[in-house]
mmCIF file of C-alpha atoms and ligand atoms in Angstrom:
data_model
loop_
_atom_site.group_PDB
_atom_site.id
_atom_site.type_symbol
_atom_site.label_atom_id
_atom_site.label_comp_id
_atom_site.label_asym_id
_atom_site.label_seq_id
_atom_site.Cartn_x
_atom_site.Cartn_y
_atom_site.Cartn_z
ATOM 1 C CA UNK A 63 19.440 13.439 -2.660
ATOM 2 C CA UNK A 64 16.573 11.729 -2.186
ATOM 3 C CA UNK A 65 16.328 8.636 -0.019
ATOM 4 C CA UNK A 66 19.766 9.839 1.724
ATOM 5 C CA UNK A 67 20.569 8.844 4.880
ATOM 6 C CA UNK A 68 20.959 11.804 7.308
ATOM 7 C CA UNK A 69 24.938 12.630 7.601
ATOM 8 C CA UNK A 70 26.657 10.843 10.584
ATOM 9 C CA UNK A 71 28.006 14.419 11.622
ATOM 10 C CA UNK A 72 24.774 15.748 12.340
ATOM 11 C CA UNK A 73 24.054 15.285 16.504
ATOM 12 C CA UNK A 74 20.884 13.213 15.422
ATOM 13 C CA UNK A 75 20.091 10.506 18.111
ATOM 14 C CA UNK A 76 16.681 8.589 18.793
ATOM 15 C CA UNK A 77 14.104 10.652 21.409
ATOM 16 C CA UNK A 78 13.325 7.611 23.858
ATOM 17 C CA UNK A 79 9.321 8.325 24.362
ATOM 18 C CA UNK A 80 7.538 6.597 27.210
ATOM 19 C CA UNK A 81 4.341 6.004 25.665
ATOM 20 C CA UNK A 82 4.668 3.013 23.373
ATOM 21 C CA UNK A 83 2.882 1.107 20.519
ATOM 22 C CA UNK A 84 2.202 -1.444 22.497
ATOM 23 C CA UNK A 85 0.333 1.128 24.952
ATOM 24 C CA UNK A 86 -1.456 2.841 21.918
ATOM 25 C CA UNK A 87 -2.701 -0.489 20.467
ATOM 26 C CA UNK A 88 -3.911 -1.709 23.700
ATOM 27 C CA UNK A 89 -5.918 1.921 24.519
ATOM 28 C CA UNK A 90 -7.605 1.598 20.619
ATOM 29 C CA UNK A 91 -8.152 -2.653 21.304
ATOM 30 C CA UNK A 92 -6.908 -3.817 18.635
ATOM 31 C CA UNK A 93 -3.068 -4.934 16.979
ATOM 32 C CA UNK A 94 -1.480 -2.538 14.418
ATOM 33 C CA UNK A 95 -1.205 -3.512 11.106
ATOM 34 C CA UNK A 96 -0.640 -2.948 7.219
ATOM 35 C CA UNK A 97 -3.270 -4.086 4.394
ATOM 36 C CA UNK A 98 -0.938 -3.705 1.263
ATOM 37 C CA UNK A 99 -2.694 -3.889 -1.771
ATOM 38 C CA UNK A 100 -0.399 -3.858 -4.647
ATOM 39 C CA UNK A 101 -1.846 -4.740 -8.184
ATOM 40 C CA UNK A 102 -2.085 -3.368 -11.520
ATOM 41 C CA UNK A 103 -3.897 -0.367 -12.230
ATOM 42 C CA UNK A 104 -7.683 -1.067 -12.296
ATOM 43 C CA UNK A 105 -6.762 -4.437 -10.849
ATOM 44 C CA UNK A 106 -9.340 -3.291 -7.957
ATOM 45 C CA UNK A 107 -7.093 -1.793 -5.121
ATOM 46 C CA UNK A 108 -8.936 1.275 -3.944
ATOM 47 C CA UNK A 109 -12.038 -0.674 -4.396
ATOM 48 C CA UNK A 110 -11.293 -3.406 -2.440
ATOM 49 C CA UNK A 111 -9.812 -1.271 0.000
ATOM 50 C CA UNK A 112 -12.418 1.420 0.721
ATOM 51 C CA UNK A 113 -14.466 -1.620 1.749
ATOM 52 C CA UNK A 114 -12.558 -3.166 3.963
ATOM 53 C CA UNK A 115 -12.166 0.459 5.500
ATOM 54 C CA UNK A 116 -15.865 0.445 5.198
ATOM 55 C CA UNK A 117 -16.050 -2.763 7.219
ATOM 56 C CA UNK A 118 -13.699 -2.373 9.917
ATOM 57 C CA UNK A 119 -15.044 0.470 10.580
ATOM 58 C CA UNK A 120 -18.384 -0.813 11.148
ATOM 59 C CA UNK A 121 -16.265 -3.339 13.709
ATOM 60 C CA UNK A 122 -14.785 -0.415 15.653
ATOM 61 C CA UNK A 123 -11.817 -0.982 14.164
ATOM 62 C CA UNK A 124 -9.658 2.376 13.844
ATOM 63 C CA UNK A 125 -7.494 2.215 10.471
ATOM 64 C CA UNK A 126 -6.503 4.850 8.114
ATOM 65 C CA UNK A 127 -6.268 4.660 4.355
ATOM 66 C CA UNK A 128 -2.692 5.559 2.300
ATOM 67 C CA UNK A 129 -3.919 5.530 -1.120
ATOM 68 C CA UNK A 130 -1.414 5.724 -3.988
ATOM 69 C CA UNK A 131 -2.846 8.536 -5.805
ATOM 70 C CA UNK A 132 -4.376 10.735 -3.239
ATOM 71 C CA UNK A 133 -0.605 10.798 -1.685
ATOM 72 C CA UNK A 134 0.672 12.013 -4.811
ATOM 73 C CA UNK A 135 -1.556 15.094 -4.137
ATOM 74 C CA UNK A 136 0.315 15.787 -1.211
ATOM 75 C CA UNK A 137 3.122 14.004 0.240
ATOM 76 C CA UNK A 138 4.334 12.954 -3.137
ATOM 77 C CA UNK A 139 3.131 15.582 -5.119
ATOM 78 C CA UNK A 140 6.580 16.162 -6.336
ATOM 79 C CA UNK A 141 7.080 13.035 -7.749
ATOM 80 C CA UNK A 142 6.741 11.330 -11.050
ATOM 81 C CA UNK A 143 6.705 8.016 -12.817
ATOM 82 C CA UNK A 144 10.062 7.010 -13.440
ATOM 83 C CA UNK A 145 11.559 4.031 -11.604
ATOM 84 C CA UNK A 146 13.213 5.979 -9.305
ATOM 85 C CA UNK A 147 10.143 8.221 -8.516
ATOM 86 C CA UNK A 148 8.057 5.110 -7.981
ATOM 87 C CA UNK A 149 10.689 3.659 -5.552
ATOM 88 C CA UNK A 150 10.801 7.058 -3.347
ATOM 89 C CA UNK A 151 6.986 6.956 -3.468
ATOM 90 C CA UNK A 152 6.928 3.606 -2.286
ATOM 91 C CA UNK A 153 9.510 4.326 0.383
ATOM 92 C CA UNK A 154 7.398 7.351 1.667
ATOM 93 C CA UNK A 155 4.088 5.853 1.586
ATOM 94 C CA UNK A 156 5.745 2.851 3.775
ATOM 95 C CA UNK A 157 7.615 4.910 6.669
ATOM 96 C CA UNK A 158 4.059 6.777 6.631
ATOM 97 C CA UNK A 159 2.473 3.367 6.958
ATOM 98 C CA UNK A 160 4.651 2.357 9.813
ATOM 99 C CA UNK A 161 3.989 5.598 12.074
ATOM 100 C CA UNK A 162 0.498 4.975 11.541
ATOM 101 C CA UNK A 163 0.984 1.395 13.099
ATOM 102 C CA UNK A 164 3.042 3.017 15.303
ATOM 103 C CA UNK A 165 0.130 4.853 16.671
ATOM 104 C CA UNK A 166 -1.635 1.906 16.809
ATOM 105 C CA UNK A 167 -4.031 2.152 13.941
ATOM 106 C CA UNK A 168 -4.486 -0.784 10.864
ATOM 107 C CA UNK A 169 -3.477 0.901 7.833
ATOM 108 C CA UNK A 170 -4.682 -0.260 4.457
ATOM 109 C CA UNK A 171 -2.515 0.967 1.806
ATOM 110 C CA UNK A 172 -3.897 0.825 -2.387
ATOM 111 C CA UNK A 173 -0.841 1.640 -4.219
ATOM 112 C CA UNK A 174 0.327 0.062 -7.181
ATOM 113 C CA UNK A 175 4.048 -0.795 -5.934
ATOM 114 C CA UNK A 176 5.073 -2.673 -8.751
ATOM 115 C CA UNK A 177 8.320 -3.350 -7.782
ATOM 116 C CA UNK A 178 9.739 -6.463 -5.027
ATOM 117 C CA UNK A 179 12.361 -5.157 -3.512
ATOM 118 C CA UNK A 180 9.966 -1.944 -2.105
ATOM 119 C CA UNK A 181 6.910 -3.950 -1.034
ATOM 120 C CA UNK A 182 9.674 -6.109 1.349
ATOM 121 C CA UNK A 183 11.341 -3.106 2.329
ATOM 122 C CA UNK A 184 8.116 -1.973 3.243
ATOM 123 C CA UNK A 185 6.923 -5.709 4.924
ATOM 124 C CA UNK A 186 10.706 -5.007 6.871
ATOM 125 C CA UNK A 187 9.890 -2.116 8.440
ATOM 126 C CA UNK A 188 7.052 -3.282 10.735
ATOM 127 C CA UNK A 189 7.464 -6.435 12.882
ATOM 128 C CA UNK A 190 6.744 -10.123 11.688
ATOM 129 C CA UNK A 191 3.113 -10.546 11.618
ATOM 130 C CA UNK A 192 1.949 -6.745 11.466
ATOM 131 C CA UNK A 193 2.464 -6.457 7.394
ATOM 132 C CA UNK A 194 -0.604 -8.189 5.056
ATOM 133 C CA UNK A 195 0.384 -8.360 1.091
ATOM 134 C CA UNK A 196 -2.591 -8.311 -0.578
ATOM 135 C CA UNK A 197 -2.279 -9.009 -4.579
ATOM 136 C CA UNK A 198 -5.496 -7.675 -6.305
ATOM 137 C CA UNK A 199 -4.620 -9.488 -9.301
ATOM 138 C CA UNK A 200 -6.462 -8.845 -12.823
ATOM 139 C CA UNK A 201 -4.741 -9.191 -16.080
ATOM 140 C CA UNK A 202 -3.884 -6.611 -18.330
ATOM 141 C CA UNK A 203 -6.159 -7.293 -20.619
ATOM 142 C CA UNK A 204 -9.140 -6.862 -17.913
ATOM 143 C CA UNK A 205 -7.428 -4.339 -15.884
ATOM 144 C CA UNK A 206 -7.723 -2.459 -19.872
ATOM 145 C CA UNK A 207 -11.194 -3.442 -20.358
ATOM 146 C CA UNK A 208 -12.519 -1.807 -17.562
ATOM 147 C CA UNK A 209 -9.961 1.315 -17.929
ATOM 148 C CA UNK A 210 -12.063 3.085 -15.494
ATOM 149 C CA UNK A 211 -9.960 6.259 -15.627
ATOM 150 C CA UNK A 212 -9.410 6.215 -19.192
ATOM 151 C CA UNK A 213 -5.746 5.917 -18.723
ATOM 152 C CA UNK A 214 -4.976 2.774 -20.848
ATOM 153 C CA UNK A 215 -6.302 4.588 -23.800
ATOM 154 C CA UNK A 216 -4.004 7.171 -22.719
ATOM 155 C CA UNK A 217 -1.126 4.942 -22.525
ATOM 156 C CA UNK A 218 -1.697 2.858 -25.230
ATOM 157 C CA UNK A 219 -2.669 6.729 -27.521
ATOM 158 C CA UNK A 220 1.533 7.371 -26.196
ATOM 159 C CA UNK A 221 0.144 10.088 -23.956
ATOM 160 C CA UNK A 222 1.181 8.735 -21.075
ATOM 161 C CA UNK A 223 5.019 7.923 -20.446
ATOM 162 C CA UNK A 224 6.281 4.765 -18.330
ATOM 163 C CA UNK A 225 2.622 3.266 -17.371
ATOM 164 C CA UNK A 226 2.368 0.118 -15.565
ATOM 165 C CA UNK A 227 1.838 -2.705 -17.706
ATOM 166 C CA UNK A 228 2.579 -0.927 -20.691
ATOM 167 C CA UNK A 229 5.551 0.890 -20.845
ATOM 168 C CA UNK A 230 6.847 0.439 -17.163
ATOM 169 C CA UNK A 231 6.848 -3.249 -15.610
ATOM 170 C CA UNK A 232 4.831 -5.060 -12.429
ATOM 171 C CA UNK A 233 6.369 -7.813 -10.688
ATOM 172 C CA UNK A 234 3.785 -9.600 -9.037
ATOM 173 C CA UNK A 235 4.487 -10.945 -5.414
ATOM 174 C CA UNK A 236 5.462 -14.010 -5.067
ATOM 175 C CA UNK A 237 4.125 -15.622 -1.788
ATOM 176 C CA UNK A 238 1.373 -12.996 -0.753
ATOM 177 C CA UNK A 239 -0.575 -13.337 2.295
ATOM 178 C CA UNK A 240 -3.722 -13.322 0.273
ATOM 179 C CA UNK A 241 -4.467 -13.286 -3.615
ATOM 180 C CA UNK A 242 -7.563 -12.344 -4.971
ATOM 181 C CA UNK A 243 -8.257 -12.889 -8.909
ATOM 182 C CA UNK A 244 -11.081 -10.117 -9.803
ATOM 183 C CA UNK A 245 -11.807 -11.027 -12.308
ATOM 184 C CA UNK A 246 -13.490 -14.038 -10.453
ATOM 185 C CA UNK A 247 -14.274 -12.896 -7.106
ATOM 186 C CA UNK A 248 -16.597 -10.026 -6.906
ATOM 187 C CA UNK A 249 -15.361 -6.972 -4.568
ATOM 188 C CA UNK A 250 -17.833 -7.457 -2.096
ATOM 189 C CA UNK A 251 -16.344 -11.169 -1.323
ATOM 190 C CA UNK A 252 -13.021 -9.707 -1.797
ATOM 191 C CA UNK A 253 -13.051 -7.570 1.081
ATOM 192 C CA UNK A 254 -14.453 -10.577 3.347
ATOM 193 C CA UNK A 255 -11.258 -12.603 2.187
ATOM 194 C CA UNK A 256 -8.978 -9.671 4.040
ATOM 195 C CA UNK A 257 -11.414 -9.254 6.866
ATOM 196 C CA UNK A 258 -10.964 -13.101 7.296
ATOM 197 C CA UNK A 259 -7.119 -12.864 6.506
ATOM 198 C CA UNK A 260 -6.887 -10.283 9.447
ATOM 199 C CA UNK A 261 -8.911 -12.208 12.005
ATOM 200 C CA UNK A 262 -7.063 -15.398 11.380
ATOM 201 C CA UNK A 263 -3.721 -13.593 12.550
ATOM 202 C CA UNK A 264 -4.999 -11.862 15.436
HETATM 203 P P1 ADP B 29 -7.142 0.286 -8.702
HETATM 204 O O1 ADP B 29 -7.266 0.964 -7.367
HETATM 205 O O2 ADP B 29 -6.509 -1.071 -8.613
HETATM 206 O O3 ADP B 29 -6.544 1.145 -9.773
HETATM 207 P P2 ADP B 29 -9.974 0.704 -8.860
HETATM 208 O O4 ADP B 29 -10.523 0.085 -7.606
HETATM 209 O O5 ADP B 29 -9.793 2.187 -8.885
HETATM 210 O O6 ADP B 29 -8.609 -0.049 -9.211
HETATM 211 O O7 ADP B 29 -10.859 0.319 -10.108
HETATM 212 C C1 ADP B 29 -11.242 -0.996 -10.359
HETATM 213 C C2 ADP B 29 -12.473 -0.985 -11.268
HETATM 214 O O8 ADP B 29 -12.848 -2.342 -11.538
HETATM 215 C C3 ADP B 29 -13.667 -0.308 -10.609
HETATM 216 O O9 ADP B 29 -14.367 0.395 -11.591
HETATM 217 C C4 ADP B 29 -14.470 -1.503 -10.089
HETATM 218 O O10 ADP B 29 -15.850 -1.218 -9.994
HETATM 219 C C5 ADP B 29 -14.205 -2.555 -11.155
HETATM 220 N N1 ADP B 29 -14.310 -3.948 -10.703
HETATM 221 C C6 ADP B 29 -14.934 -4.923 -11.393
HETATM 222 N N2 ADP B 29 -14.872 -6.103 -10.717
HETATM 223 C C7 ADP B 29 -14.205 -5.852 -9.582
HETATM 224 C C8 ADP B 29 -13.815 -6.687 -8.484
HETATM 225 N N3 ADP B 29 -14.111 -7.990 -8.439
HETATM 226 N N4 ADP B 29 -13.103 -6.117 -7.477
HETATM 227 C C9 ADP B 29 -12.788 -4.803 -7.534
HETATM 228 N N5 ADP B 29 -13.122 -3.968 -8.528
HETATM 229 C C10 ADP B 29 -13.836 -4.493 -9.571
#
């Protein structure tokens, strides 16, 4: 099933490794963490995102980008849409995200993780401080304007089954770290915001 926990039965205990997080970080200079940009589709994630990639980059940062629908090529290519699909995609993208951080690197996740209870479950697998939620907010109705992969003419034509913000819901975070309305604030500024989000917590 997926999600199970490995049997009890099975001999399975914890390898004890030597070299650390804490000695990874330190040989990259710099702390782990995880950008999590959750938003509706067209909201501005990957946009957003590749910049700030773009710009920690150009810092010597070393990060690594987990985004939604590239991991669906791979990883996840054997999931759907459904609820439950979206929650194992979530839950794979996250224990991704945390051996990333593991290795010492800032990870900047774009995925649209619509639902609570897997964007904490995510947040709970890294340590206090080392997880970022990042709301790219947009409304529907400008996330649909801009439709730039056709796919809310798609949904709305009933050609696409359980699309977020249509026909499958978004529950928008709560208390974020950072919320950035796009329809305002232009991407370019955007990315500063996180770059300035990150630096404030280091
Ligand atoms: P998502 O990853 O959330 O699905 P994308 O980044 O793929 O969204 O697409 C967002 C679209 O909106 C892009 O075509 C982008 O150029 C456009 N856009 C317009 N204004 C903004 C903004 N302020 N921030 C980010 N994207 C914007």
């Amino acid at each position: 099933m997926l999600g199970a926990k490995p049997p009890r039965d099975r001999n399975l205990t914890r390898q004890k490794l030597s070299l650390d997080k804490q000695a990874r970080a330190a040989a990259l200079g710099q702390k782990p963490a995880i950008l999590w940009f959750t938003g509706l589709s067209g909201a501005g994630k990957s946009t957003i995102a590749n910049l700030v990639a773009e710009k920690l980059h150009v810092a010597g940062k070393h990060t690594y980008m987990l985004d939604g629908d590239n991991v669906r090529h791979g990883l996840n290519r054997d999931l759907g849409f459904t609820d439950a699909d979206r929650v194992e995609n979530i839950r794979r993208i996250a224990e991704v995200a945390k051996l990333f951080v593991d290795a010492g690197l800032i990870v900047i996740v774009s995925a649209i993780s619509p639902f609570h209870s897997d964007r904490d479950m995510a947040r709970q697998l890294v340590e206090p401080g080392e997880f970022f939620e990042i709301h790219v907010a947009a409304s529907l109705a400008t996330c649909e304007a801009r439709d730039p992969k056709g796919l809310y003419a798609r949904a709305r034509q009933g050609k696409i089954a359980n699309f977020t913000g249509i026909s499958s819901s978004y529950e928008a975070p709560e208390n974020p770290e950072l919320r950035i309305d796009t329809a305002v604030v232009d991407a370019e500024t955007a990315a500063d915001q996180v770059l300035a989000l990150l630096q404030a917590h280091r």
